[in-house]
C-alpha cells in the first residue's frame, strides 16, 4: 500500500495457476474486508478485469477515477457499503457495462443525468433516497426519472456539472421536456388503465347479468325436467296397463287356438266315426238285400223281415242324413292362428 496515497495498491502477492498470468485475470472479488476505499490502480496489476465485486465493505466514495481504469467492465457489485453520493459521469467510460449493484448503501444524492446502460440489470434497492431496480429498457427509463426526482445532486455536483457542461441549462430544459413527455405518457397510461377498469367493471356486470340469466334458464330447465319426469311416469303407467292387456290378449289367443285345435281333433274323430257308420250301413244294406232274397221262401219270414227292413231302411236313411250333415261340417274351413 502506498503511504502517500492510501487508495493505491503497491504490491500483490500470490501464485497463478499453471500457464496463467495477471493479464488473464478477468474477475476480482474483495468481499467483507472492511475496506473504506476502492483502489484506483487495480488495472496496473489486472488490466483485463470485466467483473468487480467489492460488496460487504465500508467504502464511502466512488467516482469515475475508480471505474474508468476498466474499459471493458461488464459487471460491478458495490452492494452493502457506505456510499452516499454518485457523480453523473461515474460510468462515462464504461460502454460495455450490463450489471450495476448499489443496493444497501446510503445514497442520498445523484448527479443530474447519471449515465446508465439502456439494457441490463441495475439495482438501487434499500438506499436513503431510493429503493428501486430495473431489468429492461422501460424500467431503466423510470429509474432515471426517479433518481432525478428523489436523489437531488449536491451543490458541488451542480457546480462541477456547470463547469464541465456550459450547456447544462439547455440540457436540463430538454430533460424537463422529456420528463414532461414521460409524465404525459404516464397520465395517458393511467387514463387508459382507468378506462380499462371501467370497461372491466361493465364486463363483470354483463357477466353477472348473463350468469343470472343462465340461472333462470337452469331453473326453467329443472322445472321442465320435473314435468317430463311426471309425464314419463304417467307414460310408464299407461305402458304397463297396455302391456298387461296385450299379455291378456296373447293368453286369450293361445286359449282360442287350443280350442280350435281341440275342435279340429273332434271333427277328425267325428269323420272317422262317420266312415265307420257308412261302412256299417253298407254291410247292413248287403244283409238287407240278402234278407229280401230269402223272404221268397216263407211269407212269415218275409213279413217279419219286411218290417225289420223298413225299420233298417228308416235308420239307414237317418244315418245318411246325419252323414250328409257331418260331411257339410267337415267341409267347413276352421281358421288356424
mmCIF file of N, CA and C in Angstrom, residues 178-307:
data_model
loop_
_atom_site.group_PDB
_atom_site.id
_atom_site.type_symbol
_atom_site.label_atom_id
_atom_site.label_comp_id
_atom_site.label_asym_id
_atom_site.label_seq_id
_atom_site.Cartn_x
_atom_site.Cartn_y
_atom_site.Cartn_z
ATOM 1 N N UNK A 178 -38.500 16.184 -21.686
ATOM 2 C CA UNK A 178 -38.602 14.728 -21.795
ATOM 3 C C UNK A 178 -39.360 14.141 -20.609
ATOM 4 N N UNK A 179 -39.062 14.685 -19.422
ATOM 5 C CA UNK A 179 -39.779 14.218 -18.235
ATOM 6 C C UNK A 179 -41.257 14.551 -18.318
ATOM 7 N N UNK A 180 -41.546 15.752 -18.875
ATOM 8 C CA UNK A 180 -42.947 16.121 -19.038
ATOM 9 C C UNK A 180 -43.643 15.169 -20.002
ATOM 10 N N UNK A 181 -42.902 14.823 -21.072
ATOM 11 C CA UNK A 181 -43.459 13.860 -22.032
ATOM 12 C C UNK A 181 -43.714 12.519 -21.357
ATOM 13 N N UNK A 182 -42.725 12.074 -20.554
ATOM 14 C CA UNK A 182 -42.904 10.809 -19.840
ATOM 15 C C UNK A 182 -44.081 10.890 -18.874
ATOM 16 N N UNK A 183 -44.196 12.085 -18.211
ATOM 17 C CA UNK A 183 -45.322 12.267 -17.281
ATOM 18 C C UNK A 183 -46.649 12.217 -18.020
ATOM 19 N N UNK A 184 -46.678 12.888 -19.198
ATOM 20 C CA UNK A 184 -47.906 12.850 -20.004
ATOM 21 C C UNK A 184 -48.235 11.421 -20.419
ATOM 22 N N UNK A 185 -47.180 10.679 -20.787
ATOM 23 C CA UNK A 185 -47.413 9.284 -21.166
ATOM 24 C C UNK A 185 -47.968 8.489 -19.989
ATOM 25 N N UNK A 186 -47.389 8.761 -18.800
ATOM 26 C CA UNK A 186 -47.880 8.057 -17.614
ATOM 27 C C UNK A 186 -49.325 8.432 -17.311
ATOM 28 N N UNK A 187 -49.638 9.750 -17.461
ATOM 29 C CA UNK A 187 -51.024 10.180 -17.238
ATOM 30 C C UNK A 187 -51.955 9.506 -18.234
ATOM 31 N N UNK A 188 -51.497 9.485 -19.506
ATOM 32 C CA UNK A 188 -52.322 8.837 -20.533
ATOM 33 C C UNK A 188 -52.495 7.351 -20.228
ATOM 34 N N UNK A 189 -51.397 6.738 -19.758
ATOM 35 C CA UNK A 189 -51.484 5.317 -19.403
ATOM 36 C C UNK A 189 -52.444 5.109 -18.241
ATOM 37 N N UNK A 190 -52.398 6.031 -17.256
ATOM 38 C CA UNK A 190 -53.317 5.922 -16.124
ATOM 39 C C UNK A 190 -54.764 6.045 -16.588
ATOM 40 N N UNK A 191 -54.996 6.999 -17.528
ATOM 41 C CA UNK A 191 -56.358 7.146 -18.061
ATOM 42 C C UNK A 191 -56.783 5.871 -18.782
ATOM 43 N N UNK A 192 -55.846 5.291 -19.542
ATOM 44 C CA UNK A 192 -56.167 4.038 -20.235
ATOM 45 C C UNK A 192 -56.476 2.936 -19.229
ATOM 46 N N UNK A 193 -55.688 2.902 -18.149
ATOM 47 C CA UNK A 193 -55.922 1.875 -17.121
ATOM 48 C C UNK A 193 -57.279 2.080 -16.464
ATOM 49 N N UNK A 194 -57.599 3.378 -16.162
ATOM 50 C CA UNK A 194 -58.906 3.672 -15.555
ATOM 51 C C UNK A 194 -60.027 3.260 -16.498
ATOM 52 N N UNK A 195 -59.858 3.631 -17.797
ATOM 53 C CA UNK A 195 -60.875 3.239 -18.780
ATOM 54 C C UNK A 195 -60.974 1.720 -18.866
ATOM 55 N N UNK A 196 -59.798 1.067 -18.783
ATOM 56 C CA UNK A 196 -59.815 -0.398 -18.812
ATOM 57 C C UNK A 196 -60.557 -0.979 -17.622
ATOM 58 N N UNK A 197 -60.345 -0.369 -16.428
ATOM 59 C CA UNK A 197 -61.067 -0.842 -15.238
ATOM 60 C C UNK A 197 -62.568 -0.608 -15.388
ATOM 61 N N UNK A 198 -62.936 0.547 -15.971
ATOM 62 C CA UNK A 198 -64.361 0.815 -16.180
ATOM 63 C C UNK A 198 -64.961 -0.213 -17.136
ATOM 64 N N UNK A 199 -64.233 -0.479 -18.232
ATOM 65 C CA UNK A 199 -64.719 -1.497 -19.170
ATOM 66 C C UNK A 199 -64.789 -2.863 -18.497
ATOM 67 N N UNK A 200 -63.775 -3.133 -17.651
ATOM 68 C CA UNK A 200 -63.779 -4.411 -16.936
ATOM 69 C C UNK A 200 -64.976 -4.504 -16.001
ATOM 70 N N UNK A 201 -65.299 -3.374 -15.330
ATOM 71 C CA UNK A 201 -66.462 -3.366 -14.434
ATOM 72 C C UNK A 201 -67.742 -3.629 -15.226
ATOM 73 N N UNK A 202 -67.834 -3.005 -16.421
ATOM 74 C CA UNK A 202 -69.010 -3.240 -17.261
ATOM 75 C C UNK A 202 -69.074 -4.698 -17.698
ATOM 76 N N UNK A 203 -67.906 -5.242 -18.058
ATOM 77 C CA UNK A 203 -67.876 -6.648 -18.463
ATOM 78 C C UNK A 203 -68.303 -7.554 -17.317
ATOM 79 N N UNK A 204 -67.801 -7.239 -16.104
ATOM 80 C CA UNK A 204 -68.182 -8.047 -14.932
ATOM 81 C C UNK A 204 -69.679 -7.947 -14.691
ATOM 82 N N UNK A 205 -70.214 -6.706 -14.822
ATOM 83 C CA UNK A 205 -71.654 -6.521 -14.634
ATOM 84 C C UNK A 205 -72.439 -7.312 -15.674
ATOM 85 N N UNK A 206 -71.957 -7.255 -16.941
ATOM 86 C CA UNK A 206 -72.622 -8.011 -18.003
ATOM 87 C C UNK A 206 -72.547 -9.507 -17.742
ATOM 88 N N UNK A 207 -71.364 -9.962 -17.282
ATOM 89 C CA UNK A 207 -71.203 -11.391 -16.987
ATOM 90 C C UNK A 207 -72.131 -11.810 -15.852
ATOM 91 N N UNK A 208 -72.257 -10.934 -14.824
ATOM 92 C CA UNK A 208 -73.160 -11.246 -13.707
ATOM 93 C C UNK A 208 -74.602 -11.366 -14.197
ATOM 94 N N UNK A 209 -74.994 -10.430 -15.097
ATOM 95 C CA UNK A 209 -76.353 -10.492 -15.639
ATOM 96 C C UNK A 209 -76.544 -11.767 -16.456
ATOM 97 N N UNK A 210 -75.527 -12.078 -17.278
ATOM 98 C CA UNK A 210 -75.613 -13.311 -18.053
ATOM 99 C C UNK A 210 -75.694 -14.520 -17.129
ATOM 100 N N UNK A 211 -74.952 -14.458 -16.022
ATOM 101 C CA UNK A 211 -74.988 -15.565 -15.067
ATOM 102 C C UNK A 211 -76.379 -15.702 -14.456
ATOM 103 N N UNK A 212 -77.000 -14.529 -14.139
ATOM 104 C CA UNK A 212 -78.368 -14.565 -13.612
ATOM 105 C C UNK A 212 -79.316 -15.165 -14.649
ATOM 106 N N UNK A 213 -79.125 -14.760 -15.932
ATOM 107 C CA UNK A 213 -79.956 -15.333 -16.995
ATOM 108 C C UNK A 213 -79.743 -16.837 -17.088
ATOM 109 N N UNK A 214 -78.489 -17.253 -16.948
ATOM 110 C CA UNK A 214 -78.197 -18.690 -17.003
ATOM 111 C C UNK A 214 -78.879 -19.418 -15.847
ATOM 112 N N UNK A 215 -78.856 -18.800 -14.655
ATOM 113 C CA UNK A 215 -79.523 -19.417 -13.503
ATOM 114 C C UNK A 215 -81.019 -19.547 -13.751
ATOM 115 N N UNK A 216 -81.608 -18.486 -14.374
ATOM 116 C CA UNK A 216 -83.037 -18.551 -14.705
ATOM 117 C C UNK A 216 -83.308 -19.688 -15.675
ATOM 118 N N UNK A 217 -82.452 -19.799 -16.702
ATOM 119 C CA UNK A 217 -82.616 -20.881 -17.682
ATOM 120 C C UNK A 217 -82.485 -22.235 -16.996
ATOM 121 N N UNK A 218 -81.522 -22.332 -16.070
ATOM 122 C CA UNK A 218 -81.328 -23.601 -15.350
ATOM 123 C C UNK A 218 -82.565 -23.949 -14.528
ATOM 124 N N UNK A 219 -83.143 -22.931 -13.852
ATOM 125 C CA UNK A 219 -84.364 -23.177 -13.080
ATOM 126 C C UNK A 219 -85.494 -23.644 -13.990
ATOM 127 N N UNK A 220 -85.632 -22.971 -15.158
ATOM 128 C CA UNK A 220 -86.669 -23.380 -16.110
ATOM 129 C C UNK A 220 -86.432 -24.804 -16.589
ATOM 130 N N UNK A 221 -85.168 -25.127 -16.843
ATOM 131 C CA UNK A 221 -84.848 -26.484 -17.287
ATOM 132 C C UNK A 221 -85.180 -27.504 -16.202
ATOM 133 N N UNK A 222 -84.880 -27.142 -14.940
ATOM 134 C CA UNK A 222 -85.218 -28.054 -13.846
ATOM 135 C C UNK A 222 -86.722 -28.285 -13.777
ATOM 136 N N UNK A 223 -87.502 -27.191 -13.945
ATOM 137 C CA UNK A 223 -88.956 -27.318 -13.929
ATOM 138 C C UNK A 223 -89.430 -28.197 -15.076
ATOM 139 N N UNK A 224 -88.844 -27.961 -16.279
ATOM 140 C CA UNK A 224 -89.223 -28.769 -17.440
ATOM 141 C C UNK A 224 -88.869 -30.231 -17.226
ATOM 142 N N UNK A 225 -87.709 -30.473 -16.616
ATOM 143 C CA UNK A 225 -87.294 -31.855 -16.359
ATOM 144 C C UNK A 225 -88.253 -32.529 -15.381
ATOM 145 N N UNK A 226 -88.704 -31.772 -14.359
ATOM 146 C CA UNK A 226 -89.660 -32.333 -13.404
ATOM 147 C C UNK A 226 -90.963 -32.701 -14.103
ATOM 148 N N UNK A 227 -91.442 -31.784 -14.982
ATOM 149 C CA UNK A 227 -92.662 -32.081 -15.728
ATOM 150 C C UNK A 227 -92.471 -33.296 -16.620
ATOM 151 N N UNK A 228 -91.317 -33.371 -17.275
ATOM 152 C CA UNK A 228 -91.047 -34.526 -18.130
ATOM 153 C C UNK A 228 -91.003 -35.813 -17.313
ATOM 154 N N UNK A 229 -90.421 -35.733 -16.110
ATOM 155 C CA UNK A 229 -90.391 -36.918 -15.249
ATOM 156 C C UNK A 229 -91.805 -37.391 -14.913
ATOM 157 N N UNK A 230 -92.707 -36.421 -14.632
ATOM 158 C CA UNK A 230 -94.087 -36.786 -14.327
ATOM 159 C C UNK A 230 -94.752 -37.411 -15.547
ATOM 160 N N UNK A 231 -94.516 -36.798 -16.746
ATOM 161 C CA UNK A 231 -95.105 -37.353 -17.966
ATOM 162 C C UNK A 231 -94.557 -38.747 -18.246
ATOM 163 N N UNK A 232 -93.255 -38.919 -18.031
ATOM 164 C CA UNK A 232 -92.655 -40.236 -18.253
ATOM 165 C C UNK A 232 -93.247 -41.258 -17.293
ATOM 166 N N UNK A 233 -93.456 -40.835 -16.037
ATOM 167 C CA UNK A 233 -94.050 -41.738 -15.059
ATOM 168 C C UNK A 233 -95.458 -42.145 -15.489
ATOM 169 N N UNK A 234 -96.249 -41.139 -15.976
ATOM 170 C CA UNK A 234 -97.601 -41.432 -16.461
ATOM 171 C C UNK A 234 -97.551 -42.379 -17.651
ATOM 172 N N UNK A 235 -96.627 -42.103 -18.586
ATOM 173 C CA UNK A 235 -96.500 -42.965 -19.765
ATOM 174 C C UNK A 235 -96.095 -44.374 -19.359
ATOM 175 N N UNK A 236 -95.230 -44.481 -18.357
ATOM 176 C CA UNK A 236 -94.834 -45.814 -17.889
ATOM 177 C C UNK A 236 -96.032 -46.574 -17.325
ATOM 178 N N UNK A 237 -96.909 -45.845 -16.600
ATOM 179 C CA UNK A 237 -98.112 -46.491 -16.078
ATOM 180 C C UNK A 237 -99.008 -46.960 -17.219
ATOM 181 N N UNK A 238 -99.185 -46.084 -18.252
ATOM 182 C CA UNK A 238 -100.016 -46.456 -19.403
ATOM 183 C C UNK A 238 -99.420 -47.656 -20.116
ATOM 184 N N UNK A 239 -98.089 -47.615 -20.305
ATOM 185 C CA UNK A 239 -97.420 -48.732 -20.974
ATOM 186 C C UNK A 239 -97.602 -50.014 -20.175
ATOM 187 N N UNK A 240 -97.555 -49.901 -18.844
ATOM 188 C CA UNK A 240 -97.765 -51.078 -18.010
ATOM 189 C C UNK A 240 -99.156 -51.670 -18.201
ATOM 190 N N UNK A 241 -100.162 -50.763 -18.249
ATOM 191 C CA UNK A 241 -101.530 -51.244 -18.458
ATOM 192 C C UNK A 241 -101.683 -51.884 -19.834
ATOM 193 N N UNK A 242 -101.147 -51.209 -20.870
ATOM 194 C CA UNK A 242 -101.245 -51.755 -22.230
ATOM 195 C C UNK A 242 -100.543 -53.104 -22.309
ATOM 196 N N UNK A 243 -99.369 -53.188 -21.672
ATOM 197 C CA UNK A 243 -98.630 -54.453 -21.679
ATOM 198 C C UNK A 243 -99.437 -55.558 -21.008
ATOM 199 N N UNK A 244 -100.104 -55.199 -19.905
ATOM 200 C CA UNK A 244 -100.934 -56.185 -19.209
ATOM 201 C C UNK A 244 -102.068 -56.667 -20.101
ATOM 202 N N UNK A 245 -102.715 -55.686 -20.815
ATOM 203 C CA UNK A 245 -103.809 -56.069 -21.710
ATOM 204 C C UNK A 245 -103.303 -56.929 -22.865
ATOM 205 N N UNK A 246 -102.153 -56.552 -23.417
ATOM 206 C CA UNK A 246 -101.595 -57.334 -24.521
ATOM 207 C C UNK A 246 -101.282 -58.750 -24.062
ATOM 208 N N UNK A 247 -100.703 -58.861 -22.857
ATOM 209 C CA UNK A 247 -100.420 -60.198 -22.327
ATOM 210 C C UNK A 247 -101.706 -61.000 -22.160
ATOM 211 N N UNK A 248 -102.795 -60.310 -21.692
ATOM 212 C CA UNK A 248 -104.079 -60.999 -21.559
ATOM 213 C C UNK A 248 -104.611 -61.456 -22.907
ATOM 214 N N UNK A 249 -104.473 -60.563 -23.934
ATOM 215 C CA UNK A 249 -104.928 -60.930 -25.280
ATOM 216 C C UNK A 249 -104.118 -62.096 -25.831
ATOM 217 N N UNK A 250 -102.819 -62.092 -25.552
ATOM 218 C CA UNK A 250 -101.986 -63.197 -26.027
ATOM 219 C C UNK A 250 -102.428 -64.499 -25.381
ATOM 220 N N UNK A 251 -102.676 -64.437 -24.065
ATOM 221 C CA UNK A 251 -103.153 -65.648 -23.379
ATOM 222 C C UNK A 251 -104.498 -66.101 -23.944
ATOM 223 N N UNK A 252 -105.417 -65.120 -24.201
ATOM 224 C CA UNK A 252 -106.731 -65.459 -24.762
ATOM 225 C C UNK A 252 -106.586 -66.068 -26.147
ATOM 226 N N UNK A 253 -105.676 -65.513 -26.955
ATOM 227 C CA UNK A 253 -105.459 -66.038 -28.303
ATOM 228 C C UNK A 253 -104.916 -67.464 -28.241
ATOM 229 N N UNK A 254 -104.001 -67.690 -27.273
ATOM 230 C CA UNK A 254 -103.474 -69.054 -27.118
ATOM 231 C C UNK A 254 -104.587 -70.016 -26.700
ATOM 232 N N UNK A 255 -105.482 -69.530 -25.827
ATOM 233 C CA UNK A 255 -106.596 -70.395 -25.393
ATOM 234 C C UNK A 255 -107.529 -70.714 -26.564
ATOM 235 N N UNK A 256 -107.835 -69.673 -27.384
ATOM 236 C CA UNK A 256 -108.703 -69.889 -28.555
ATOM 237 C C UNK A 256 -108.051 -70.859 -29.526
ATOM 238 N N UNK A 257 -106.730 -70.673 -29.702
ATOM 239 C CA UNK A 257 -106.019 -71.574 -30.606
ATOM 240 C C UNK A 257 -106.100 -73.011 -30.101
ATOM 241 N N UNK A 258 -105.980 -73.195 -28.786
ATOM 242 C CA UNK A 258 -106.068 -74.528 -28.202
ATOM 243 C C UNK A 258 -107.456 -75.129 -28.432
ATOM 244 N N UNK A 259 -108.510 -74.262 -28.277
ATOM 245 C CA UNK A 259 -109.886 -74.741 -28.508
ATOM 246 C C UNK A 259 -110.057 -75.157 -29.959
ATOM 247 N N UNK A 260 -109.495 -74.315 -30.892
ATOM 248 C CA UNK A 260 -109.609 -74.639 -32.313
ATOM 249 C C UNK A 260 -108.938 -75.964 -32.618
ATOM 250 N N UNK A 261 -107.767 -76.179 -31.997
ATOM 251 C CA UNK A 261 -107.075 -77.441 -32.237
ATOM 252 C C UNK A 261 -107.884 -78.611 -31.684
ATOM 253 N N UNK A 262 -108.514 -78.411 -30.525
ATOM 254 C CA UNK A 262 -109.350 -79.475 -29.960
ATOM 255 C C UNK A 262 -110.556 -79.749 -30.854
ATOM 256 N N UNK A 263 -111.197 -78.661 -31.400
ATOM 257 C CA UNK A 263 -112.349 -78.829 -32.296
ATOM 258 C C UNK A 263 -111.934 -79.558 -33.567
ATOM 259 N N UNK A 264 -110.760 -79.201 -34.092
ATOM 260 C CA UNK A 264 -110.283 -79.893 -35.292
ATOM 261 C C UNK A 264 -110.113 -81.382 -35.002
ATOM 262 N N UNK A 265 -109.531 -81.667 -33.805
ATOM 263 C CA UNK A 265 -109.356 -83.081 -33.445
ATOM 264 C C UNK A 265 -110.709 -83.785 -33.325
ATOM 265 N N UNK A 266 -111.712 -83.058 -32.725
ATOM 266 C CA UNK A 266 -113.052 -83.644 -32.591
ATOM 267 C C UNK A 266 -113.678 -83.897 -33.954
ATOM 268 N N UNK A 267 -113.492 -82.934 -34.886
ATOM 269 C CA UNK A 267 -114.069 -83.097 -36.235
ATOM 270 C C UNK A 267 -113.443 -84.291 -36.938
ATOM 271 N N UNK A 268 -112.102 -84.424 -36.768
ATOM 272 C CA UNK A 268 -111.435 -85.565 -37.398
ATOM 273 C C UNK A 268 -111.972 -86.870 -36.824
ATOM 274 N N UNK A 269 -112.122 -86.914 -35.492
ATOM 275 C CA UNK A 269 -112.670 -88.125 -34.859
ATOM 276 C C UNK A 269 -114.088 -88.401 -35.344
ATOM 277 N N UNK A 270 -114.886 -87.318 -35.494
ATOM 278 C CA UNK A 270 -116.258 -87.474 -35.971
ATOM 279 C C UNK A 270 -116.284 -88.008 -37.394
ATOM 280 N N UNK A 271 -115.343 -87.522 -38.232
ATOM 281 C CA UNK A 271 -115.252 -88.028 -39.605
ATOM 282 C C UNK A 271 -114.939 -89.501 -39.618
ATOM 283 N N UNK A 272 -114.036 -89.891 -38.716
ATOM 284 C CA UNK A 272 -113.693 -91.316 -38.649
ATOM 285 C C UNK A 272 -114.911 -92.140 -38.239
ATOM 286 N N UNK A 273 -115.690 -91.617 -37.294
ATOM 287 C CA UNK A 273 -116.891 -92.329 -36.849
ATOM 288 C C UNK A 273 -117.915 -92.413 -37.982
ATOM 289 N N UNK A 274 -118.034 -91.323 -38.764
ATOM 290 C CA UNK A 274 -118.973 -91.334 -39.900
ATOM 291 C C UNK A 274 -118.568 -92.398 -40.906
ATOM 292 N N UNK A 275 -117.244 -92.491 -41.141
ATOM 293 C CA UNK A 275 -116.771 -93.513 -42.082
ATOM 294 C C UNK A 275 -117.134 -94.905 -41.584
ATOM 295 N N UNK A 276 -116.981 -95.103 -40.263
ATOM 296 C CA UNK A 276 -117.337 -96.410 -39.681
ATOM 297 C C UNK A 276 -118.826 -96.681 -39.856
ATOM 298 N N UNK A 277 -119.651 -95.620 -39.593
ATOM 299 C CA UNK A 277 -121.108 -95.777 -39.716
ATOM 300 C C UNK A 277 -121.482 -96.086 -41.156
ATOM 301 N N UNK A 278 -120.842 -95.425 -42.134
ATOM 302 C CA UNK A 278 -121.133 -95.711 -43.550
ATOM 303 C C UNK A 278 -120.820 -97.169 -43.880
ATOM 304 N N UNK A 279 -119.678 -97.597 -43.354
ATOM 305 C CA UNK A 279 -119.282 -98.978 -43.613
ATOM 306 C C UNK A 279 -120.310 -99.944 -43.033
ATOM 307 N N UNK A 280 -120.749 -99.596 -41.801
ATOM 308 C CA UNK A 280 -121.778 -100.443 -41.181
ATOM 309 C C UNK A 280 -123.077 -100.382 -41.979
ATOM 310 N N UNK A 281 -123.412 -99.196 -42.514
ATOM 311 C CA UNK A 281 -124.636 -99.060 -43.332
ATOM 312 C C UNK A 281 -124.556 -99.896 -44.580
ATOM 313 N N UNK A 282 -123.352 -99.911 -45.206
ATOM 314 C CA UNK A 282 -123.195 -100.735 -46.414
ATOM 315 C C UNK A 282 -123.356 -102.223 -46.091
ATOM 316 N N UNK A 283 -122.743 -102.609 -44.939
ATOM 317 C CA UNK A 283 -122.884 -104.022 -44.525
ATOM 318 C C UNK A 283 -124.356 -104.355 -44.273
ATOM 319 N N UNK A 284 -125.055 -103.423 -43.586
ATOM 320 C CA UNK A 284 -126.461 -103.637 -43.272
ATOM 321 C C UNK A 284 -127.306 -103.694 -44.539
ATOM 322 N N UNK A 285 -126.933 -102.842 -45.523
ATOM 323 C CA UNK A 285 -127.681 -102.846 -46.790
ATOM 324 C C UNK A 285 -127.492 -104.177 -47.505
ATOM 325 N N UNK A 286 -126.241 -104.706 -47.442
ATOM 326 C CA UNK A 286 -125.979 -106.007 -48.081
ATOM 327 C C UNK A 286 -126.785 -107.114 -47.401
ATOM 328 N N UNK A 287 -126.852 -107.035 -46.081
ATOM 329 C CA UNK A 287 -127.625 -108.030 -45.339
ATOM 330 C C UNK A 287 -129.110 -107.906 -45.670
ATOM 331 N N UNK A 288 -129.549 -106.645 -45.834
ATOM 332 C CA UNK A 288 -130.961 -106.424 -46.179
ATOM 333 C C UNK A 288 -131.290 -107.047 -47.527
ATOM 334 N N UNK A 289 -130.375 -106.859 -48.494
ATOM 335 C CA UNK A 289 -130.593 -107.467 -49.815
ATOM 336 C C UNK A 289 -130.663 -108.981 -49.700
ATOM 337 N N UNK A 290 -129.771 -109.511 -48.852
ATOM 338 C CA UNK A 290 -129.776 -110.975 -48.677
ATOM 339 C C UNK A 290 -131.082 -111.443 -48.045
ATOM 340 N N UNK A 291 -131.587 -110.656 -47.106
ATOM 341 C CA UNK A 291 -132.843 -110.996 -46.458
ATOM 342 C C UNK A 291 -133.996 -110.924 -47.447
ATOM 343 N N UNK A 292 -133.959 -109.913 -48.327
ATOM 344 C CA UNK A 292 -135.028 -109.799 -49.322
ATOM 345 C C UNK A 292 -135.040 -111.015 -50.245
ATOM 346 N N UNK A 293 -133.861 -111.510 -50.591
ATOM 347 C CA UNK A 293 -133.798 -112.699 -51.439
ATOM 348 C C UNK A 293 -134.316 -113.942 -50.697
ATOM 349 N N UNK A 294 -134.100 -113.942 -49.352
ATOM 350 C CA UNK A 294 -134.526 -115.120 -48.578
ATOM 351 C C UNK A 294 -135.994 -115.103 -48.210
ATOM 352 N N UNK A 295 -136.661 -113.957 -48.364
ATOM 353 C CA UNK A 295 -138.057 -113.830 -47.963
ATOM 354 C C UNK A 295 -139.013 -114.565 -48.919
ATOM 355 N N UNK A 296 -138.504 -114.925 -50.112
ATOM 356 C CA UNK A 296 -139.383 -115.621 -51.068
ATOM 357 C C UNK A 296 -139.773 -117.016 -50.587
ATOM 358 N N UNK A 297 -139.033 -117.617 -49.678
ATOM 359 C CA UNK A 297 -139.316 -118.971 -49.195
ATOM 360 C C UNK A 297 -140.477 -119.001 -48.223
ATOM 361 N N UNK A 298 -140.604 -117.975 -47.455
ATOM 362 C CA UNK A 298 -141.672 -118.020 -46.456
ATOM 363 C C UNK A 298 -142.228 -116.643 -46.241
ATOM 364 N N UNK A 299 -143.527 -116.522 -46.241
ATOM 365 C CA UNK A 299 -144.189 -115.220 -46.087
ATOM 366 C C UNK A 299 -143.999 -114.678 -44.688
ATOM 367 N N UNK A 300 -143.973 -115.615 -43.726
ATOM 368 C CA UNK A 300 -143.818 -115.163 -42.339
ATOM 369 C C UNK A 300 -142.482 -114.457 -42.158
ATOM 370 N N UNK A 301 -141.515 -115.189 -42.773
ATOM 371 C CA UNK A 301 -140.165 -114.600 -42.657
ATOM 372 C C UNK A 301 -140.121 -113.269 -43.376
ATOM 373 N N UNK A 302 -140.859 -113.256 -44.558
ATOM 374 C CA UNK A 302 -140.864 -112.020 -45.358
ATOM 375 C C UNK A 302 -141.506 -110.884 -44.600
ATOM 376 N N UNK A 303 -142.679 -111.240 -44.017
ATOM 377 C CA UNK A 303 -143.370 -110.166 -43.309
ATOM 378 C C UNK A 303 -142.524 -109.657 -42.130
ATOM 379 N N UNK A 304 -141.982 -110.674 -41.434
ATOM 380 C CA UNK A 304 -141.166 -110.272 -40.279
ATOM 381 C C UNK A 304 -139.981 -109.418 -40.712
ATOM 382 N N UNK A 305 -139.342 -109.964 -41.731
ATOM 383 C CA UNK A 305 -138.155 -109.239 -42.214
ATOM 384 C C UNK A 305 -138.525 -107.970 -42.937
ATOM 385 N N UNK A 306 -139.788 -107.953 -43.518
ATOM 386 C CA UNK A 306 -140.236 -106.718 -44.192
ATOM 387 C C UNK A 306 -140.329 -105.578 -43.199
ATOM 388 N N UNK A 307 -140.916 -105.922 -42.044
ATOM 389 C CA UNK A 307 -140.980 -104.873 -41.005
ATOM 390 C C UNK A 307 -139.576 -104.461 -40.549
#
